[in-house]
XYZ file of C-alpha atoms in Angstrom:
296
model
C -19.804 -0.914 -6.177
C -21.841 1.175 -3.326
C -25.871 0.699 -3.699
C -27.147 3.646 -4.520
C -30.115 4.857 -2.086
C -33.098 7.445 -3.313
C -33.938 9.769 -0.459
C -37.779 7.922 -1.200
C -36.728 4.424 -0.228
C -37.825 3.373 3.229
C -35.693 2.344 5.925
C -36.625 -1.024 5.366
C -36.144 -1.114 1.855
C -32.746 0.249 2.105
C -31.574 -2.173 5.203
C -32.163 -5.306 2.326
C -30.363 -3.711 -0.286
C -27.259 -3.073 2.049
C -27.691 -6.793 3.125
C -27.604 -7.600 -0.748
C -25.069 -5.509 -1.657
C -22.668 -6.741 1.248
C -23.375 -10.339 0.702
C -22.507 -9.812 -2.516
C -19.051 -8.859 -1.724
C -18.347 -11.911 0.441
C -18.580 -9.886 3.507
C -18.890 -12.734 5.720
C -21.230 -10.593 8.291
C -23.201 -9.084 5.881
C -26.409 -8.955 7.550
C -25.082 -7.892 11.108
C -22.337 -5.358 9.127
C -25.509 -3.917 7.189
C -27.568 -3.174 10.574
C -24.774 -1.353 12.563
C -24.071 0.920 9.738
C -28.085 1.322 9.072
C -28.513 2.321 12.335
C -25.358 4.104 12.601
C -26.144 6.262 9.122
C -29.554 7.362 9.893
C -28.857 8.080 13.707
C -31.549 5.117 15.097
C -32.603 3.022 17.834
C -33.484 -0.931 16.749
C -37.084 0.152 18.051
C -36.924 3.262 15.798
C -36.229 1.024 13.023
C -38.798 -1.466 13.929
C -41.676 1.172 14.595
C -40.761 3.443 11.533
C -39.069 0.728 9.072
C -41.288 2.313 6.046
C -40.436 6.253 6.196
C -38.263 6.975 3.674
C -34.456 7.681 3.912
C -34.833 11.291 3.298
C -31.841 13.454 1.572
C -29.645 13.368 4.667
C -30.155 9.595 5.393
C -29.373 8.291 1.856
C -26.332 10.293 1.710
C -24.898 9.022 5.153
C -26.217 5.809 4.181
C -24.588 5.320 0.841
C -21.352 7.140 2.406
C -21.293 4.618 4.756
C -21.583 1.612 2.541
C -18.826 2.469 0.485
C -16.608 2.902 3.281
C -17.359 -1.097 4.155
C -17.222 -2.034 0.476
C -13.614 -0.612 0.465
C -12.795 -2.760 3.647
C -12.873 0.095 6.905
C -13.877 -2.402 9.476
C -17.790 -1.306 10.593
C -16.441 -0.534 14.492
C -13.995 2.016 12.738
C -16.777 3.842 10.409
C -19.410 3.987 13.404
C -16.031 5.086 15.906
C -17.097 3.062 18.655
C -17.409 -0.588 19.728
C -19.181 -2.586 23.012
C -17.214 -4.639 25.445
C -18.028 -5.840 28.599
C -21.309 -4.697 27.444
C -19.910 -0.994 27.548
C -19.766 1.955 24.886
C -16.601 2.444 24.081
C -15.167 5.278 21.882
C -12.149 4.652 19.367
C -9.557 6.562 17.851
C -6.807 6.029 15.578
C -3.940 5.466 18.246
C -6.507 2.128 19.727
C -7.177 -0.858 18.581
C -11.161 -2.007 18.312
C -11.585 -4.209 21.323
C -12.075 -7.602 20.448
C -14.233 -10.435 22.367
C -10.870 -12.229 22.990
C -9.699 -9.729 25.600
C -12.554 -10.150 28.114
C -10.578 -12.737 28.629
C -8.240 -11.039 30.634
C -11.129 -9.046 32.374
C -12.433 -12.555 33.848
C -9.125 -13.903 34.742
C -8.137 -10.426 36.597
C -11.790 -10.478 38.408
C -11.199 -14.494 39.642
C -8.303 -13.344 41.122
C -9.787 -10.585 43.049
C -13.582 -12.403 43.429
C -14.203 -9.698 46.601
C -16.457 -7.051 45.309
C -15.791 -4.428 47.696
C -12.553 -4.560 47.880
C -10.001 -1.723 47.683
C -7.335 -2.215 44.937
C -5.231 -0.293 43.052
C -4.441 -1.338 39.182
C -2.435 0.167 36.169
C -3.461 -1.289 32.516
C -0.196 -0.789 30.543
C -1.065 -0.024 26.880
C -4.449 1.091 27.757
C -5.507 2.187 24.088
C -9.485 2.823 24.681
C -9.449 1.925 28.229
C -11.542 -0.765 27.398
C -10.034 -3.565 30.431
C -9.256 -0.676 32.861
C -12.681 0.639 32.700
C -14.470 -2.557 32.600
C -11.910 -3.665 35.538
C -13.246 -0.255 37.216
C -17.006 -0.869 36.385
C -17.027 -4.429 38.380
C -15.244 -3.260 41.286
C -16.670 0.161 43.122
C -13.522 0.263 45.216
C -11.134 -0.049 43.081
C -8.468 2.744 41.515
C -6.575 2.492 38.594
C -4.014 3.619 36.338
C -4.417 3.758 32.098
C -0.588 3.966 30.516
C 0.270 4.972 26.895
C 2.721 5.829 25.076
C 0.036 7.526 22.389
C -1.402 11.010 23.643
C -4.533 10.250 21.439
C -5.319 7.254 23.141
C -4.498 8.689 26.605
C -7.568 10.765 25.634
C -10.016 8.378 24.009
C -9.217 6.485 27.361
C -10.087 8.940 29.562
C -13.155 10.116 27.691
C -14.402 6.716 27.804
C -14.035 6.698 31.726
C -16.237 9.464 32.045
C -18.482 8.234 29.940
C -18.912 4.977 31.684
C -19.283 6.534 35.336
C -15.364 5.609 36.918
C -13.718 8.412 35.440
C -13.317 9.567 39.330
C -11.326 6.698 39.698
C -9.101 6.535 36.914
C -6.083 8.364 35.944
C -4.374 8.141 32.503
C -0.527 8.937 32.219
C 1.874 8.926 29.057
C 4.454 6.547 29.274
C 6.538 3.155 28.470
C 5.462 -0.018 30.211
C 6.771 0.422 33.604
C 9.477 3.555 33.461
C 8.813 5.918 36.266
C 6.176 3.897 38.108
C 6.587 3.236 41.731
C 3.687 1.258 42.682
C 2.734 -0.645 44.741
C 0.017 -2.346 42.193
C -2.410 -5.060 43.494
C -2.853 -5.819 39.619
C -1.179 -5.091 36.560
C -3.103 -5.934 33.439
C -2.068 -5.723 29.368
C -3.044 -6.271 26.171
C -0.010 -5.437 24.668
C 1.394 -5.510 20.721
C 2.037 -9.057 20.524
C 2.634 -9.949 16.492
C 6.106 -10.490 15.277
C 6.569 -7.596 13.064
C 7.170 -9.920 9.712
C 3.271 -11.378 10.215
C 1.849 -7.927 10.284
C 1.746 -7.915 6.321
C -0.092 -11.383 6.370
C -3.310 -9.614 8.612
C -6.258 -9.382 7.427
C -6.716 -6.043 5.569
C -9.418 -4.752 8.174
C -6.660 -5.165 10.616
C -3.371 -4.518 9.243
C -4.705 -1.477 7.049
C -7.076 -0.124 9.704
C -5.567 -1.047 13.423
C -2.845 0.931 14.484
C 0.821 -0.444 14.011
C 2.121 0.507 17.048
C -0.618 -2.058 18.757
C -0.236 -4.827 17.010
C 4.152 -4.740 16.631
C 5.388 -6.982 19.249
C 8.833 -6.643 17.686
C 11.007 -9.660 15.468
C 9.164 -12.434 17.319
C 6.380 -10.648 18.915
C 7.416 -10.591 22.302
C 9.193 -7.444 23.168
C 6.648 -5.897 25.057
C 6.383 -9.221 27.478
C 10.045 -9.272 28.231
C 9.753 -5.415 29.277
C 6.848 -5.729 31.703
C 8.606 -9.130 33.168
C 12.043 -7.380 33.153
C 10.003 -3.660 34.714
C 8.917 -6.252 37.581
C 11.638 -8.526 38.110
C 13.926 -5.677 38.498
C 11.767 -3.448 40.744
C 10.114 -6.411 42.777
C 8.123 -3.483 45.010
C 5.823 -2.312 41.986
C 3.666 -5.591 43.244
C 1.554 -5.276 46.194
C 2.099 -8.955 48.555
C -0.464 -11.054 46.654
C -0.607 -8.966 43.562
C -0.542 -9.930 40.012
C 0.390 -9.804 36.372
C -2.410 -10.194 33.994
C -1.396 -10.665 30.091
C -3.068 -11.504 27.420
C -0.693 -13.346 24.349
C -1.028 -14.968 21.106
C -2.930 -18.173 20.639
C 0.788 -20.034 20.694
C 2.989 -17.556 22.921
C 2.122 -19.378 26.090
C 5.220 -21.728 26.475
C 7.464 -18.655 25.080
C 5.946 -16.448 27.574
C 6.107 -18.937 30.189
C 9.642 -19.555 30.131
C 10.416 -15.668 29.797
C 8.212 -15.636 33.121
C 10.573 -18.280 34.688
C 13.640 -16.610 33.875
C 12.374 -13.193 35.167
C 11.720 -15.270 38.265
C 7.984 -16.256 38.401
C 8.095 -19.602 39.531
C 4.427 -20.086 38.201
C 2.614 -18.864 34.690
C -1.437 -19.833 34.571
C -2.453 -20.357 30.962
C -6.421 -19.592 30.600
C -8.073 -19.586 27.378
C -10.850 -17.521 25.532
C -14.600 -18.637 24.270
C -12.908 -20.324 21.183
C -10.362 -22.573 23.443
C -7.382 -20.948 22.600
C -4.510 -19.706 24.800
C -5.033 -16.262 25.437
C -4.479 -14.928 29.256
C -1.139 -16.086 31.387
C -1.719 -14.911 34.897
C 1.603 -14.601 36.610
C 1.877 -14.371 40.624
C 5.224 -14.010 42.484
C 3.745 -15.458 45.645
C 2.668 -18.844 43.932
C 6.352 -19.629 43.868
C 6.346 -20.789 47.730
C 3.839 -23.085 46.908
């Protein structure tokens, strides 16, 4: 059941009882959840809430407030009822046709940037499956020479994507086209990165309920055994060998146990060499693929 909040009830007063009522439910981020949405709901800064903890709620800010609870009590992830999440320590804007971007996926940020470590240098990169735009941007953000390429088959996310490039200052550099994969691109790319639907399509029923209920299905569907959209990218490059700048590379990030499946789809569409790297909690999670490692 949603706490009910009087318009008298400070800000303070109401923050604990949204703790209370979350940990109540087993919400195992209770206290974190409960702050987003406070500050979220009543439109404030964490020094606002600090300085100005004991003003009341006021008529507008209990009703957002207890509108806002309920929609966590019934399970809408908090990054879906605010309609915007951070990474790479950027705003980022959602929509229904993206997926919230997850810690996970820097991942394939820092793996792209190691391979490129010059900071002024000139590159040109498509992110196929861009959904928000989060690695594109981010990609963008870290290097001031760089131009790149946001691909989706989803109009809606073509234009959360390109909204959030404006909003985080490379929107100058960034163009966002609707498509599949790699049909009708000619390249050449110095980097192709993804975060493409990678869960075999009989697990999507087994996700947790903030995901499966919440995330779009056309993210998270990687087909019968979750690799369909690999063995198009490897099969877009293998066939059309010129979309890859000399040097250039193939960024994906996969399941925690796709990386010997993906590997030995890279080695049959000809990369001699797949990289495994893994994320903060030690799983498999990036495979960096480079045709030019295969003379080595």
């Amino acid at each position: 059941m949603s706490p009910d909040f009087a318009p008298a009830l400070s800000r303070d007063a109401a923050l604990r009882r949204l703790v209370q009522s979350f940990e109540a439910a087993g919400l195992p981020e209770a206290r974190t959840d409960a702050r987003f949405l406070a500050l979220h709901a009543l439109g404030l800064s964490p020094l606002d809430l600090t300085l100005r903890g004991r003003d009341p709620l006021g008529e507008a800010g209990a009703g957002a407030l207890r509108g806002a609870a309920a929609r966590r009590l019934a399970g809408e992830p908090v990054a879906r009822i605010i309609g915007a999440w951070e990474f790479w320590g950027l705003p980022f804007a959602l929509g229904p046709d993206t997926l919230v971007p997850r810690p996970d996926t820097e991942s394939v940020v820092e793996a792209a940037l190691r391979l490129f470590p010059e900071r002024d240098r000139p590159l040109r990169l498509i992110d196929l499956g861009t959904g928000s735009g989060c690695i594109l941007v981010a990609l963008l953000h870290e290097r001031a020479n760089a131009f790149g390429i946001g691909l989706d088959r989803a109009q809606g996310a073509l234009a959360v994507g390109r909204r959030n490039a404006e909003a985080n200052g490379v929107g100058d550099r960034a163009a966002f086209l609707c498509g599949s994969w790699l049909e009708a691109l000619t390249g050449p790319f110095d980097l192709i990165v993804s975060n493409p639907p990678y869960i075999a399509a009989s697990v999507i029923a087994t996700l947790q309920p903030e995901v499966r209920l919440h995330d779009p299905r056309a993210a998270l569907d990687g087909g019968e055994d979750g690799l369909d959209a690999y063995r198009a990218i490897l099969s877009g490059v293998a066939q059309r060998p010129g979309l890859l700048s000399a040097g250039g590379a193939l960024v994906l990030e996969i399941g925690y146990d796709q990386a010997p499946a993906l590997t030995r789809l890279a080695q049959t569409a000809g990369f001699a060499e797949a990289r495994v790297g893994r994320d903060l909690a030690g799983n498999d999670r990036v495979v960096t693929l480079r045709p030019s490692l295969a003379g080595r």
